[in-house]
Amino acid sequence: MTARNILALGAMSLLALGSSSAFAQQKTLTISVYGIAQDAYKTALYDPFEAQCGCKVVVESGTASERLAKLEVNASAPAVDVIAFSDANALEAANKGLLAPIDPGKVPNLAEIYDFAKDPLGNKMGVGYTFYGTSIVYRSDLVKIESWLDLFKPELAGQVALPNITGTQGPITLFMLQKAIGKDDPKFADAIDLVAEHKGDVVTFYNSGSQLTQLLQQEEVIASVTGRFSWPSLMKLDMPIAWATPKEGQTGGMNVLALVKGAKDPELAQQFINYWLSAEVQQKLAEGLVDSPVNTKVTLPENKAEGLTYGADSAKAINFLPPAQQLENRDAWLSGWNSKVAN
């Protein structure tokens, strides 16, 4: 072998070693999210962030309970850096010591989001990335809804569907009924009694939004409670269906991003959270009708805004059920419901 060949082989070896070293050193960010709309998230969020940071985003998905359990099992050596949860699930994780506080200095886009989303759990343990309103949908040609208590008007008997207590919409429906009754009781005893009194007038206590769409389409119900995320499919029905603005206001929910305690690269994790909150990403996800934006810089045309919970006025109208109240009282809600409504 000539000296020139030896030098060439040596150079190739060094290039290969350099490539292997660069590949080995590529940063990886592991996120835990809900399984819905992952193609849209990949296009609007994951791929652009990878291009920006020169890193690899690894996505783990599943139900909230599955992902919380996995977080607990791996608490001593977490496999996840950032997790997306409902506010109540995130607070539960924080109370179990599974989350770390977010440094606002590392997330400058906090300045652009609604105040209610900046620190919904307290102690900087999470930041809201999307929210939704919940209200009453109804056949505007057959009935008029002005209050949450209108769900139990005599003319609606046998034509109403309500969400089951086990879903996310069940407790917040009780929250608004209790507010409409005018008695401050975090256990919602009066609201549960009211539902129990009229349970024979309820067609079904539904478990999923698809059930509600079918019930309205088949004209089995003319009024029900639902989240705004169901509104795009309901608008497609060839029926005069309206979204109520009850005098007591609307309720709703919020999803948050949280930094996992013991994350491998908290700097990269918070860079990702900041990017998710950016007007650029929030705009893309809103235009795709994936998430209602918390970033106040997002602007949407009417045809897109109609399918989301969008704008300062909509945000102000929502009565959020505090996550701490959810954790403290959910056993009492379930017990009361099972003994009086589900029996």
XYZ file of C-alpha atoms in Angstrom, residues 58-318:
261
model
C -38.907 11.557 20.553
C -42.663 11.364 21.154
C -44.371 9.087 23.676
C -48.164 9.163 23.745
C -50.998 7.621 25.723
C -53.826 8.420 28.091
C -53.249 10.745 31.016
C -53.476 7.928 33.574
C -51.017 5.752 31.651
C -48.514 8.545 31.300
C -48.798 9.646 34.917
C -48.217 6.058 36.076
C -45.146 5.810 33.844
C -43.825 9.063 35.236
C -44.126 7.669 38.775
C -42.445 4.370 37.919
C -39.484 6.172 36.343
C -39.241 8.954 38.932
C -35.659 8.076 39.924
C -34.486 8.046 36.294
C -37.071 9.823 34.159
C -37.321 8.866 30.504
C -39.306 12.012 29.651
C -38.238 15.668 29.618
C -41.500 17.533 28.909
C -45.041 16.331 29.563
C -48.407 17.645 28.374
C -51.302 17.150 30.781
C -54.609 18.610 31.821
C -54.109 21.157 34.594
C -55.455 18.743 37.229
C -53.251 15.848 36.091
C -50.243 18.151 36.057
C -50.966 19.390 39.577
C -51.264 15.794 40.750
C -47.849 15.067 39.221
C -46.412 18.192 40.851
C -47.824 17.207 44.247
C -46.085 13.842 43.886
C -42.758 15.560 43.314
C -42.528 14.517 39.661
C -42.202 17.986 38.129
C -39.671 20.811 38.345
C -40.417 24.547 38.245
C -40.092 26.332 34.929
C -37.664 29.256 34.812
C -39.617 32.192 33.301
C -36.331 33.636 32.084
C -35.931 30.604 29.821
C -39.463 30.959 28.422
C -39.750 34.548 27.128
C -42.925 33.755 25.182
C -44.746 33.710 28.519
C -45.068 37.456 27.987
C -47.344 36.828 24.975
C -49.857 34.409 26.492
C -53.041 34.997 28.494
C -52.472 35.667 32.183
C -54.555 32.646 33.246
C -52.153 30.348 31.359
C -48.889 31.742 32.757
C -48.869 29.860 36.070
C -52.110 27.853 36.389
C -50.700 25.347 38.906
C -48.804 27.794 41.073
C -45.089 27.661 41.921
C -44.277 27.806 38.177
C -44.949 24.084 37.830
C -46.626 24.359 34.439
C -47.773 26.680 31.699
C -50.994 26.486 29.702
C -50.560 25.806 25.982
C -54.214 25.510 24.976
C -57.666 25.891 26.500
C -61.268 25.404 25.514
C -64.696 26.665 26.447
C -67.578 24.449 27.500
C -71.201 25.475 27.204
C -74.625 24.221 26.133
C -75.386 23.436 22.501
C -79.049 23.440 21.533
C -81.563 23.438 18.708
C -82.245 27.140 18.328
C -85.447 26.473 16.367
C -86.927 24.466 19.244
C -85.667 25.940 22.511
C -83.935 28.954 24.033
C -81.082 28.565 26.529
C -80.149 31.497 28.774
C -79.013 29.726 31.953
C -77.411 26.450 32.946
C -80.593 25.694 34.864
C -82.529 25.784 31.572
C -81.258 22.251 30.970
C -83.981 21.138 33.367
C -86.888 23.145 31.970
C -90.052 21.002 31.636
C -90.107 21.385 27.833
C -86.649 19.764 27.621
C -87.578 16.664 29.628
C -86.553 13.557 27.703
C -84.560 15.581 25.185
C -81.338 16.378 27.069
C -77.959 14.625 27.202
C -75.386 15.343 29.894
C -71.746 14.277 30.234
C -70.902 11.459 32.600
C -69.042 12.307 35.812
C -66.082 10.154 34.739
C -65.239 12.377 31.753
C -63.612 15.806 31.788
C -66.915 17.530 31.010
C -68.859 15.976 33.899
C -67.278 17.809 36.858
C -67.212 21.187 35.116
C -70.902 20.820 34.249
C -71.625 20.305 37.946
C -69.387 23.314 38.660
C -71.590 25.570 36.524
C -74.844 24.091 37.812
C -73.669 24.748 41.369
C -72.801 28.325 40.367
C -76.240 28.760 38.777
C -77.929 27.475 41.944
C -76.057 30.172 43.847
C -74.576 28.089 46.655
C -70.825 27.891 47.190
C -70.079 24.210 47.789
C -66.880 22.656 46.370
C -68.451 19.196 46.719
C -71.282 20.208 44.325
C -73.889 18.556 46.556
C -76.731 20.790 45.314
C -75.792 20.275 41.668
C -75.657 16.505 42.102
C -79.046 16.581 43.828
C -80.461 18.606 40.931
C -79.191 16.118 38.346
C -80.486 13.223 40.456
C -83.907 14.848 40.657
C -84.074 15.050 36.857
C -82.108 11.955 35.875
C -85.241 10.365 34.452
C -85.483 13.296 32.019
C -81.929 12.762 30.702
C -81.674 10.633 27.556
C -78.126 9.550 28.387
C -75.043 10.535 30.330
C -72.631 10.363 27.427
C -68.971 9.384 27.560
C -67.640 10.833 24.297
C -68.339 13.766 22.002
C -69.070 11.430 19.090
C -72.061 10.084 21.013
C -73.431 13.597 21.354
C -73.064 14.355 17.655
C -75.008 11.212 16.808
C -77.762 11.998 19.322
C -78.244 15.485 17.909
C -78.160 14.226 14.330
C -80.818 11.622 15.071
C -82.865 14.290 16.900
C -82.911 12.231 20.087
C -81.729 15.277 22.036
C -82.108 19.009 21.444
C -79.721 20.306 24.132
C -76.529 19.147 25.794
C -73.273 20.276 27.387
C -70.082 19.947 25.367
C -66.607 21.369 24.906
C -65.793 23.722 22.051
C -63.626 21.015 20.490
C -66.865 19.282 19.429
C -68.231 22.397 17.758
C -66.616 21.921 14.296
C -68.326 18.532 13.861
C -71.647 19.889 15.177
C -71.509 22.810 12.738
C -71.423 20.301 9.884
C -74.862 18.961 10.835
C -77.612 20.326 8.631
C -79.476 21.707 11.646
C -79.957 25.052 13.414
C -77.636 24.307 16.335
C -76.454 27.212 18.512
C -73.748 27.694 21.136
C -75.255 29.149 24.312
C -73.900 32.124 26.238
C -75.555 31.480 29.640
C -75.856 34.376 32.055
C -73.615 32.511 34.528
C -70.871 32.304 31.888
C -69.112 29.353 30.322
C -66.693 26.875 31.813
C -63.878 24.964 30.176
C -60.496 23.361 30.612
C -56.818 23.907 30.058
C -53.885 21.727 29.052
C -50.414 22.536 30.328
C -46.795 21.821 29.561
C -44.549 20.841 32.439
C -40.855 20.218 32.978
C -40.170 16.752 34.376
C -38.015 16.642 37.502
C -34.655 15.113 36.613
C -34.992 15.904 32.893
C -31.780 15.106 31.022
C -31.531 18.546 29.445
C -33.755 21.124 31.185
C -32.359 23.900 28.995
C -33.500 22.139 25.821
C -36.809 21.194 27.460
C -37.601 24.808 28.300
C -36.477 25.890 24.838
C -39.095 23.476 23.464
C -41.813 24.782 25.810
C -40.993 28.317 24.728
C -41.214 27.331 21.054
C -44.602 25.658 21.570
C -45.915 28.898 23.064
C -44.616 31.013 20.185
C -47.057 32.884 17.970
C -45.650 30.991 14.975
C -46.478 27.530 16.335
C -49.732 28.546 17.989
C -50.852 30.154 14.723
C -50.212 26.960 12.733
C -51.982 24.731 15.257
C -54.947 27.104 15.438
C -55.260 27.331 11.663
C -55.311 23.541 11.579
C -58.101 23.567 14.217
C -55.844 21.497 16.475
C -55.569 23.776 19.525
C -57.197 26.984 20.691
C -54.300 29.437 21.073
C -53.136 30.956 24.347
C -50.736 33.276 22.534
C -52.465 36.632 22.196
C -50.578 37.486 18.990
C -52.434 34.816 16.994
C -54.959 36.225 14.527
C -57.542 34.036 12.817
C -60.155 34.556 10.120
C -63.757 34.068 11.178
C -64.095 30.638 9.565
C -61.182 29.343 11.672
C -62.034 31.229 14.852
C -65.560 29.783 14.842
C -64.200 26.276 15.386
C -62.045 27.208 18.371
C -62.125 29.042 21.680
C -60.484 32.167 20.364
C -59.914 35.735 21.451
C -59.779 37.779 24.629
C -63.567 37.973 25.009
C -63.924 34.181 24.851
C -61.088 33.759 27.326
C -62.661 36.189 29.804
C -65.998 34.363 29.651
C -64.580 31.069 30.925
